[in-house]
Coordinates of C-alpha atoms and ligand atoms in Angstrom, one line a residue:
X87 CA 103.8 79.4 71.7
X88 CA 106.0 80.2 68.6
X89 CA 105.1 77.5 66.2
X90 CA 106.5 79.3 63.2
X91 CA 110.0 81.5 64.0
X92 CA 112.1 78.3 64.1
X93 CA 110.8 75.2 63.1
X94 CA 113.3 73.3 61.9
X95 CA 114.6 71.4 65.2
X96 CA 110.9 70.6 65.7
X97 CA 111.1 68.9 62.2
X98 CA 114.1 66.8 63.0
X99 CA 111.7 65.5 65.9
X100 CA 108.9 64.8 63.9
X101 CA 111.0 62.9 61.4
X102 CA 112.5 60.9 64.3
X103 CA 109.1 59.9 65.5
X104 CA 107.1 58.7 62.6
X105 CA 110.2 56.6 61.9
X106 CA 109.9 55.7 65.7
X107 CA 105.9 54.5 64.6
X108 CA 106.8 53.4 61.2
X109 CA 109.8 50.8 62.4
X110 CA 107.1 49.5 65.3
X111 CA 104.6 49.0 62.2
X112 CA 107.6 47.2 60.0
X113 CA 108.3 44.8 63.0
X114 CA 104.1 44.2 63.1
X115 CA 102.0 41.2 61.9
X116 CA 98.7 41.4 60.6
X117 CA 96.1 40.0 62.7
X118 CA 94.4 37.0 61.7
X119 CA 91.4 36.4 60.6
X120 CA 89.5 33.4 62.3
X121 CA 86.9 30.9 60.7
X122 CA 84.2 30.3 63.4
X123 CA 82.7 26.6 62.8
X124 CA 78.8 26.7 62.3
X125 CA 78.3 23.1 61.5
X126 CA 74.1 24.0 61.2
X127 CA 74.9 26.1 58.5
X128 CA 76.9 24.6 55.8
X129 CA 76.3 27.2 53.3
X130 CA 77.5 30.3 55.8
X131 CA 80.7 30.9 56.4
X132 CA 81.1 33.5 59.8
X133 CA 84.8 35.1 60.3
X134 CA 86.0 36.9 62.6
X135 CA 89.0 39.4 62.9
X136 CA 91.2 39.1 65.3
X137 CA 91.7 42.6 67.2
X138 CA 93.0 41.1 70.8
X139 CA 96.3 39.9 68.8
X140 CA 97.5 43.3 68.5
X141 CA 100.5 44.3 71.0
X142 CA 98.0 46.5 73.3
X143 CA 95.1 43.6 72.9
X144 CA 92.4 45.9 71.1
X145 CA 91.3 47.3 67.6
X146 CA 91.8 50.7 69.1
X147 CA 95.6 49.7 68.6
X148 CA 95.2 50.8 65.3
X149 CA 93.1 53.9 66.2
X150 CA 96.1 55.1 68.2
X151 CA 99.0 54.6 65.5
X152 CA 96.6 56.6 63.4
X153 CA 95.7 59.4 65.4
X154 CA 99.4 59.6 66.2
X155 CA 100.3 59.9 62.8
X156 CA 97.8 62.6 61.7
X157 CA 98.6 64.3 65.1
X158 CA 102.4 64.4 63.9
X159 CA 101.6 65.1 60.0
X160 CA 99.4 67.9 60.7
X161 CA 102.2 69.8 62.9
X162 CA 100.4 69.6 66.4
X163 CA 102.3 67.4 68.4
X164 CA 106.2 68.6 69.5
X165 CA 109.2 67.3 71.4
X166 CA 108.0 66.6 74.6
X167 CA 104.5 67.5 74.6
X168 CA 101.8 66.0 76.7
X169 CA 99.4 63.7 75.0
X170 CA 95.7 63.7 76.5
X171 CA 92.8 62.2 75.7
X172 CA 89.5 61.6 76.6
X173 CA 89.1 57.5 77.3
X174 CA 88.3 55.3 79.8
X175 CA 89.5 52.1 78.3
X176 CA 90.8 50.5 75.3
X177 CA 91.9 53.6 73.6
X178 CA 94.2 55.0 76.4
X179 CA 95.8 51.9 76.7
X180 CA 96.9 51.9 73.1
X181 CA 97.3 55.5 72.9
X182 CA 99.7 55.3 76.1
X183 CA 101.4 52.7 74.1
X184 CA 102.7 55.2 71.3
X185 CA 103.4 57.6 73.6
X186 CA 105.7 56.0 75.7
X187 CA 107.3 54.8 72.2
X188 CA 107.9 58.9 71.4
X189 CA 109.0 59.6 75.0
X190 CA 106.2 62.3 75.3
X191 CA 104.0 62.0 78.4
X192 CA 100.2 60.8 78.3
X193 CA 97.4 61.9 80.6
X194 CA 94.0 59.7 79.9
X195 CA 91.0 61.8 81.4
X196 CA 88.6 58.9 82.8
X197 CA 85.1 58.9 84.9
X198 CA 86.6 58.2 89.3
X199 CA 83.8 55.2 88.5
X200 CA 86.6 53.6 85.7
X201 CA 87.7 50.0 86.9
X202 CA 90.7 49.4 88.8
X203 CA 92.0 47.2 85.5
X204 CA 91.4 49.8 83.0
X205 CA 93.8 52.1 85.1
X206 CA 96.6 49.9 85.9
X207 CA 96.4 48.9 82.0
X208 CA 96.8 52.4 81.1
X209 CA 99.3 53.0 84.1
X210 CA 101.3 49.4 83.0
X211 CA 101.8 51.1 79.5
X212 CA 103.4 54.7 80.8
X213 CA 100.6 56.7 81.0
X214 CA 98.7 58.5 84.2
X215 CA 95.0 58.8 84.5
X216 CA 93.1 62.2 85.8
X217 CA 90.0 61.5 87.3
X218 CA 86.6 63.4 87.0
X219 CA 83.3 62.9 88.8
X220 CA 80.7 63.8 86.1
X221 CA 81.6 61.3 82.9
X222 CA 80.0 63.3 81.1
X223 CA 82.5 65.9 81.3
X224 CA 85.7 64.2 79.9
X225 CA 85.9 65.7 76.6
X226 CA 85.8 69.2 78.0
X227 CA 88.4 68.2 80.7
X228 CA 90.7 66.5 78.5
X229 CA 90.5 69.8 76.2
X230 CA 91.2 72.6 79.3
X231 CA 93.9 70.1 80.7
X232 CA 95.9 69.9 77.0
X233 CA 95.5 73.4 77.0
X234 CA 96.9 74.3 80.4
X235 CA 99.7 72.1 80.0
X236 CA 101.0 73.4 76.6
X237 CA 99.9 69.4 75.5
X238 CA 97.8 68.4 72.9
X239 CA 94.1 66.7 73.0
X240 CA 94.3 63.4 70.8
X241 CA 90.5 63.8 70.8
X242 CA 89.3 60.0 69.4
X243 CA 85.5 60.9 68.8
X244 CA 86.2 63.8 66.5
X245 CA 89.4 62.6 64.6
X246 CA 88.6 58.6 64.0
X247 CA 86.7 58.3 60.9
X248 CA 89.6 61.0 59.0
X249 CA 92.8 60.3 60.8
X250 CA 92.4 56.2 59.0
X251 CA 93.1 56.3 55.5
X252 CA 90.1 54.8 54.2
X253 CA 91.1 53.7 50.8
X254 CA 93.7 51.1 51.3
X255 CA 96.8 51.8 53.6
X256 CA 96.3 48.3 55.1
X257 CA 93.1 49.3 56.9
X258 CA 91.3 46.6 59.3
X259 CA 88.7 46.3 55.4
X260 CA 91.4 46.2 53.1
X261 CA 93.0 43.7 55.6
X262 CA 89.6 41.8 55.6
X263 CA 89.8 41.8 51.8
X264 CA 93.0 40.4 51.3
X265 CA 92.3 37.6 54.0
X266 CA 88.9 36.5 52.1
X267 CA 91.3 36.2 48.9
X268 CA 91.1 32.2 48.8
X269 CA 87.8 31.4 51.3
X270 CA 84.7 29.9 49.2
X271 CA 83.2 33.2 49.2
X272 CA 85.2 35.7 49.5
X273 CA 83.3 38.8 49.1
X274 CA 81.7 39.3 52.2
X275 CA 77.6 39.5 52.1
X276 CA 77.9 41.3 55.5
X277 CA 80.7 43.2 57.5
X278 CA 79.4 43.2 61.3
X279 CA 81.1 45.7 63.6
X280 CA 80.1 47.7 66.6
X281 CA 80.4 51.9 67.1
X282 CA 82.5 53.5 69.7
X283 CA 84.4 56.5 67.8
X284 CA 82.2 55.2 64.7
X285 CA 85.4 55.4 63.2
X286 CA 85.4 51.2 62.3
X287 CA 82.2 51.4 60.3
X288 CA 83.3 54.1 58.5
X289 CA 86.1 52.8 57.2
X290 CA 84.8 49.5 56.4
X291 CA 81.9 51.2 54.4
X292 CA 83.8 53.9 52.7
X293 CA 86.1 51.2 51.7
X294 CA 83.3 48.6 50.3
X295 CA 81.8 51.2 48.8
X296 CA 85.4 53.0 47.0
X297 CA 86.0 49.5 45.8
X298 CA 82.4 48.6 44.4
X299 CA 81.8 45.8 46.6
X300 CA 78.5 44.5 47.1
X301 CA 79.2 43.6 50.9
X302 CA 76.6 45.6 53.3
X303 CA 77.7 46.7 56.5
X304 CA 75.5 45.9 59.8
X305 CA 76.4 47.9 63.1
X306 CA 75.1 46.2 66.4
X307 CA 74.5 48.8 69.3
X308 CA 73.9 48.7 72.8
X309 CA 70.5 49.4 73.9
X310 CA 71.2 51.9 76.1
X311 CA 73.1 53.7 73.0
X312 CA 72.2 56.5 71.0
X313 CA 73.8 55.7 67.4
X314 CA 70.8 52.9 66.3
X315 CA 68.2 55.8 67.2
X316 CA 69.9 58.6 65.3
X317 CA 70.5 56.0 62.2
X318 CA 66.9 55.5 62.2
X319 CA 65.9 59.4 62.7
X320 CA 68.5 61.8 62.0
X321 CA 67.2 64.6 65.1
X322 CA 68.3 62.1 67.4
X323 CA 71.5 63.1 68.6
X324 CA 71.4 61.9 72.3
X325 CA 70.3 58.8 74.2
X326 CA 69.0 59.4 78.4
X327 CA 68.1 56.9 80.2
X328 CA 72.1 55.2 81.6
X329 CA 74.9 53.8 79.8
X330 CA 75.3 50.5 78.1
X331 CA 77.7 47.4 80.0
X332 CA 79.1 47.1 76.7
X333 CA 82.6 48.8 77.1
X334 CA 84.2 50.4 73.8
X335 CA 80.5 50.8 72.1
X336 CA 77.3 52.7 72.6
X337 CA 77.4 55.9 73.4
X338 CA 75.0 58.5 74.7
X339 CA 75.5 61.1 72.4
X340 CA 75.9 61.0 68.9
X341 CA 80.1 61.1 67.9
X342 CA 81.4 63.4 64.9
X343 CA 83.1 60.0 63.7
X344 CA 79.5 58.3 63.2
X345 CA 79.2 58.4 59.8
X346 CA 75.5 57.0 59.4
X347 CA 75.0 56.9 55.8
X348 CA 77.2 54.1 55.1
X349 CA 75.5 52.2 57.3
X350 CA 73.3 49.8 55.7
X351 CA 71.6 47.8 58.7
X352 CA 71.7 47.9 62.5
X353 CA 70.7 45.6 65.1
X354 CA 70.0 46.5 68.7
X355 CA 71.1 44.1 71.2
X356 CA 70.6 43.8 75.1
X357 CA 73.2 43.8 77.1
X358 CA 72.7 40.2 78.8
X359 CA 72.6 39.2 75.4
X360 CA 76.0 40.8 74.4
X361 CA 77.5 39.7 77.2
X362 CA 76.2 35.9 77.3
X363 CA 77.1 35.4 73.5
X364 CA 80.5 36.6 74.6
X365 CA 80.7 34.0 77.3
X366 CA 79.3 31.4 74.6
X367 CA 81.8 32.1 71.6
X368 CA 84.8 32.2 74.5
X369 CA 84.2 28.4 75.2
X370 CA 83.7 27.5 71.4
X371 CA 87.1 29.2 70.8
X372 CA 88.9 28.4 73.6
X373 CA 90.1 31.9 74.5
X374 CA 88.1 34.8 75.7
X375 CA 86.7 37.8 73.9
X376 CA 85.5 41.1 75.3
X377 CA 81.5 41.8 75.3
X378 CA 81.3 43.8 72.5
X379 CA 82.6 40.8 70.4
X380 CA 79.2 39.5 71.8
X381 CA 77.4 42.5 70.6
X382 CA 78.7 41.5 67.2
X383 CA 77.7 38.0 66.9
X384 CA 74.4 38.7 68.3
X385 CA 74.2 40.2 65.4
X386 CA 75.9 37.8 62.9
X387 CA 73.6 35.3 64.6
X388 CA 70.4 36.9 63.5
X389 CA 71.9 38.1 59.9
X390 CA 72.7 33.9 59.4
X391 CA 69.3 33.2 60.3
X392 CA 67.7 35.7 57.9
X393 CA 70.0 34.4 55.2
X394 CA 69.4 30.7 55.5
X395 CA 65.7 31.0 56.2
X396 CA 65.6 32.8 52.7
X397 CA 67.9 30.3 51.1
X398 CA 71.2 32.3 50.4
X399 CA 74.7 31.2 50.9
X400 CA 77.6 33.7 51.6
X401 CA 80.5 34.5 54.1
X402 CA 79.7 37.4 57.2
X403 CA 82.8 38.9 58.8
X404 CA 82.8 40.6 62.1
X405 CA 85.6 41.6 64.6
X406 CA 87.0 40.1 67.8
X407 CA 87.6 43.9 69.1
X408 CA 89.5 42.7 72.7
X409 CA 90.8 40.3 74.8
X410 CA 88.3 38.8 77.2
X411 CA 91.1 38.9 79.7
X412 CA 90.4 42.8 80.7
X413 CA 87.1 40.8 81.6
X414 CA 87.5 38.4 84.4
X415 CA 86.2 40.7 87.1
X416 CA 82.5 41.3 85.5
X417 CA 81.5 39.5 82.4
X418 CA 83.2 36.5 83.1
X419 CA 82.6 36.9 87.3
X420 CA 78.8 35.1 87.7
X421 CA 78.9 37.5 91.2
X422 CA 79.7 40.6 89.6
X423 CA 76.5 40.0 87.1
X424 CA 74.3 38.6 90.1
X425 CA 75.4 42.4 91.6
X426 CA 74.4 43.7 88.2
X427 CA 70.8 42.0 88.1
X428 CA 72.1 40.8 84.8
X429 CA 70.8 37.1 83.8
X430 CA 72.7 35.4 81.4
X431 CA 71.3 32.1 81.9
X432 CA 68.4 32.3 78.9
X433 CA 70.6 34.3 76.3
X434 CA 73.3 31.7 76.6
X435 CA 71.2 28.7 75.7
X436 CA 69.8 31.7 72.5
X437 CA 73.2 31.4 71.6
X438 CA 73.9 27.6 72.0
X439 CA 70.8 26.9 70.5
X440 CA 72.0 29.0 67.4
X441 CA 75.4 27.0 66.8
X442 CA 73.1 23.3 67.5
X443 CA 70.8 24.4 65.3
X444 CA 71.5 27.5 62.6
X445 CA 68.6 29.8 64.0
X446 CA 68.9 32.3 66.4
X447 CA 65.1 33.6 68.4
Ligands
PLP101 C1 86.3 51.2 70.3 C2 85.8 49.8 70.4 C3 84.8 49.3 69.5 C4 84.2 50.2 68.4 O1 85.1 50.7 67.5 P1 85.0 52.2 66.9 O2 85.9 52.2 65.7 O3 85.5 53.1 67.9 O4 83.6 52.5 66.6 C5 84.4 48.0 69.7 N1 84.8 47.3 70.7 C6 85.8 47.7 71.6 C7 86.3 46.8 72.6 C8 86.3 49.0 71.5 O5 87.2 49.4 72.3

């Protein structure tokens, strides 16, 4: 390929297509940032923000118009190219999404094993999926099928936690910010957010820290997932042993977006746990969230008990990441977690016992 002889039509394009990203961002509203009653616990105030509301229904919305733009800004992506990327869910969907708005073709690289929703959500928004047997082997796939079709690799894992602009930029923490302005306390003692890319919790602790604020940031992880193991001990980089239920978080090995050290606390929580706090909070809000929504107030759960057991009062905020809709098949579908060996049951009266009564076991 001749990137340099005669770039100027290429240019034009370019031009053409961040306006193309930057006129879908003008017509955009923020998503909102929902108070979550906990009558128990009058002096804690739990938020959460609301990912689902964006137009492809997940945080990773914002991952895509990012990667897009650094993809475009750095000169990789031309008229006509094919996007790729290694995903089996959220991010494809999003990423197919901008795409489709640039007229350039997308090709998500996904495990055969991927759920008959996750495809026709990828499929509903333009793009194709390639299948391979071995999950494991996505990220090299995704990288020999850019390269054979003269495309280019999106590549979330490796390009999350730079292509955000962490200082400002109406990131999801600046966002956060602005939406405490006017709440009894608005600096947040606790940001709670799972890791997929990583690329979330680094850009909510780079931007606490930038900024001087005193909020700590708390990832919750999977089980099954190797990030809580290499926060605690550095040498481990990969997790055997099966893949967490949780879809968009855990991971088995250790992503170049995981930024560890601005990671302050992280709480490990079981999958039945995660998915019956998601079941839980759906009911108490009327509308249903995805399970790693449950990961996270798992963990805002045990962070409010530890707080009001030592007196303190103070606001957490945590994200809604998805829309519990993508859901009705398994988390929500009591066969599909009978088929599972996954009991709900006792994690669900955890959880209602935490909103009757402020303390979480
Ligand atoms: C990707 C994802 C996350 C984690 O966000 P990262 O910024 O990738 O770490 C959490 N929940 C869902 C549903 C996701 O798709």
């Amino acid at each position: 390929m001749d990137h340099g002889s005669n770039n100027a039509p290429c240019r034009d394009w370019v031009r053409w297509a961040i306006g193309r990203i930057d006129a879908d961002y003008t017509r955009s509203a923020d998503t909102h940032l929902i108070p979550v009653e906990m009558p128990a616990l009058p002096h804690i105030a739990l938020y959460l923000k609301d990912e689902a509301s964006h137009p492809t229904g997940s945080l990773k919305h914002r991952l895509a118009r990012s990667l897009f733009l650094y993809a475009l800004c750095n000169g990789w992506v031309r008229e006509g190219m094919t996007i790729v990327e290694a995903s089996s869910g959220s991010t494809a969907v999003s990423e197919a999404y901008f795409a489709r708005m640039l007229r350039l073709p997308f090709v998500a690289v996904v495990p055969r094993t991927t759920a008959q929703e996750k495809v026709a959500a990828i499929e509903f928004q333009g793009g194709r999926c390639h299948f391979v047997d071995d999950g494991g082997a996505v990220y090299a796939e995704a990288e020999r099928l850019a390269a054979d079709l003269g495309g280019h690799y999106l590549d979330q894992f490796t390009y999350a936690e730079r292509a955000t602009d962490w200082r400002g930029n109406n990131n999801i923490a600046e966002s956060i910010f602005q939406q405490m302005a006017r709440e009894p306390h608005p600096i947040p003692r606790w940001i709670v957010c799972g890791a997929g890319t990583g690329g979330t919790s680094a850009t909510i602790g780079r931007f606490a820290r930038y900024n001087r604020h005193a909020t700590r940031i708390c990832v919750a992880d999977p089980e099954a997932s190797v990030f809580h193991r290499h926060w605690a001990d550095r040498s481990v980089t990969v997790a055997t042993g099966g893949m967490s239920r949780i879809e968009g978080i855990g991971r088995p090995r250790v992503e170049p977006s995981f930024i560890p050290d601005v990671i302050d606390r992280v709480e490990v929580v079981d999958d039945a746990a995660s998915i019956a706090a998601a079941r839980v909070l759906s009911l108490r809000l009327g509308r249903r969230c995805g399970g790693s929504t449950g990961t996270n107030l798992i963990a805002c759960a045990r962070i409010a008990t530890g707080m009001a057991a030592a007196g303190e009062a103070g606001s957490i905020v945590s994200i809604l990441c998805d829309d519990g809709a993508r859901y009705a098949s398994t988390y929500f579908n009591d066969g599909w977690l009978a088929a599972c060996g996954i009991d709900v049951a006792p994690w669900e009266a955890k959880v209602q016992a935490f909103f009757a009564n402020g303390r979480m076991e």
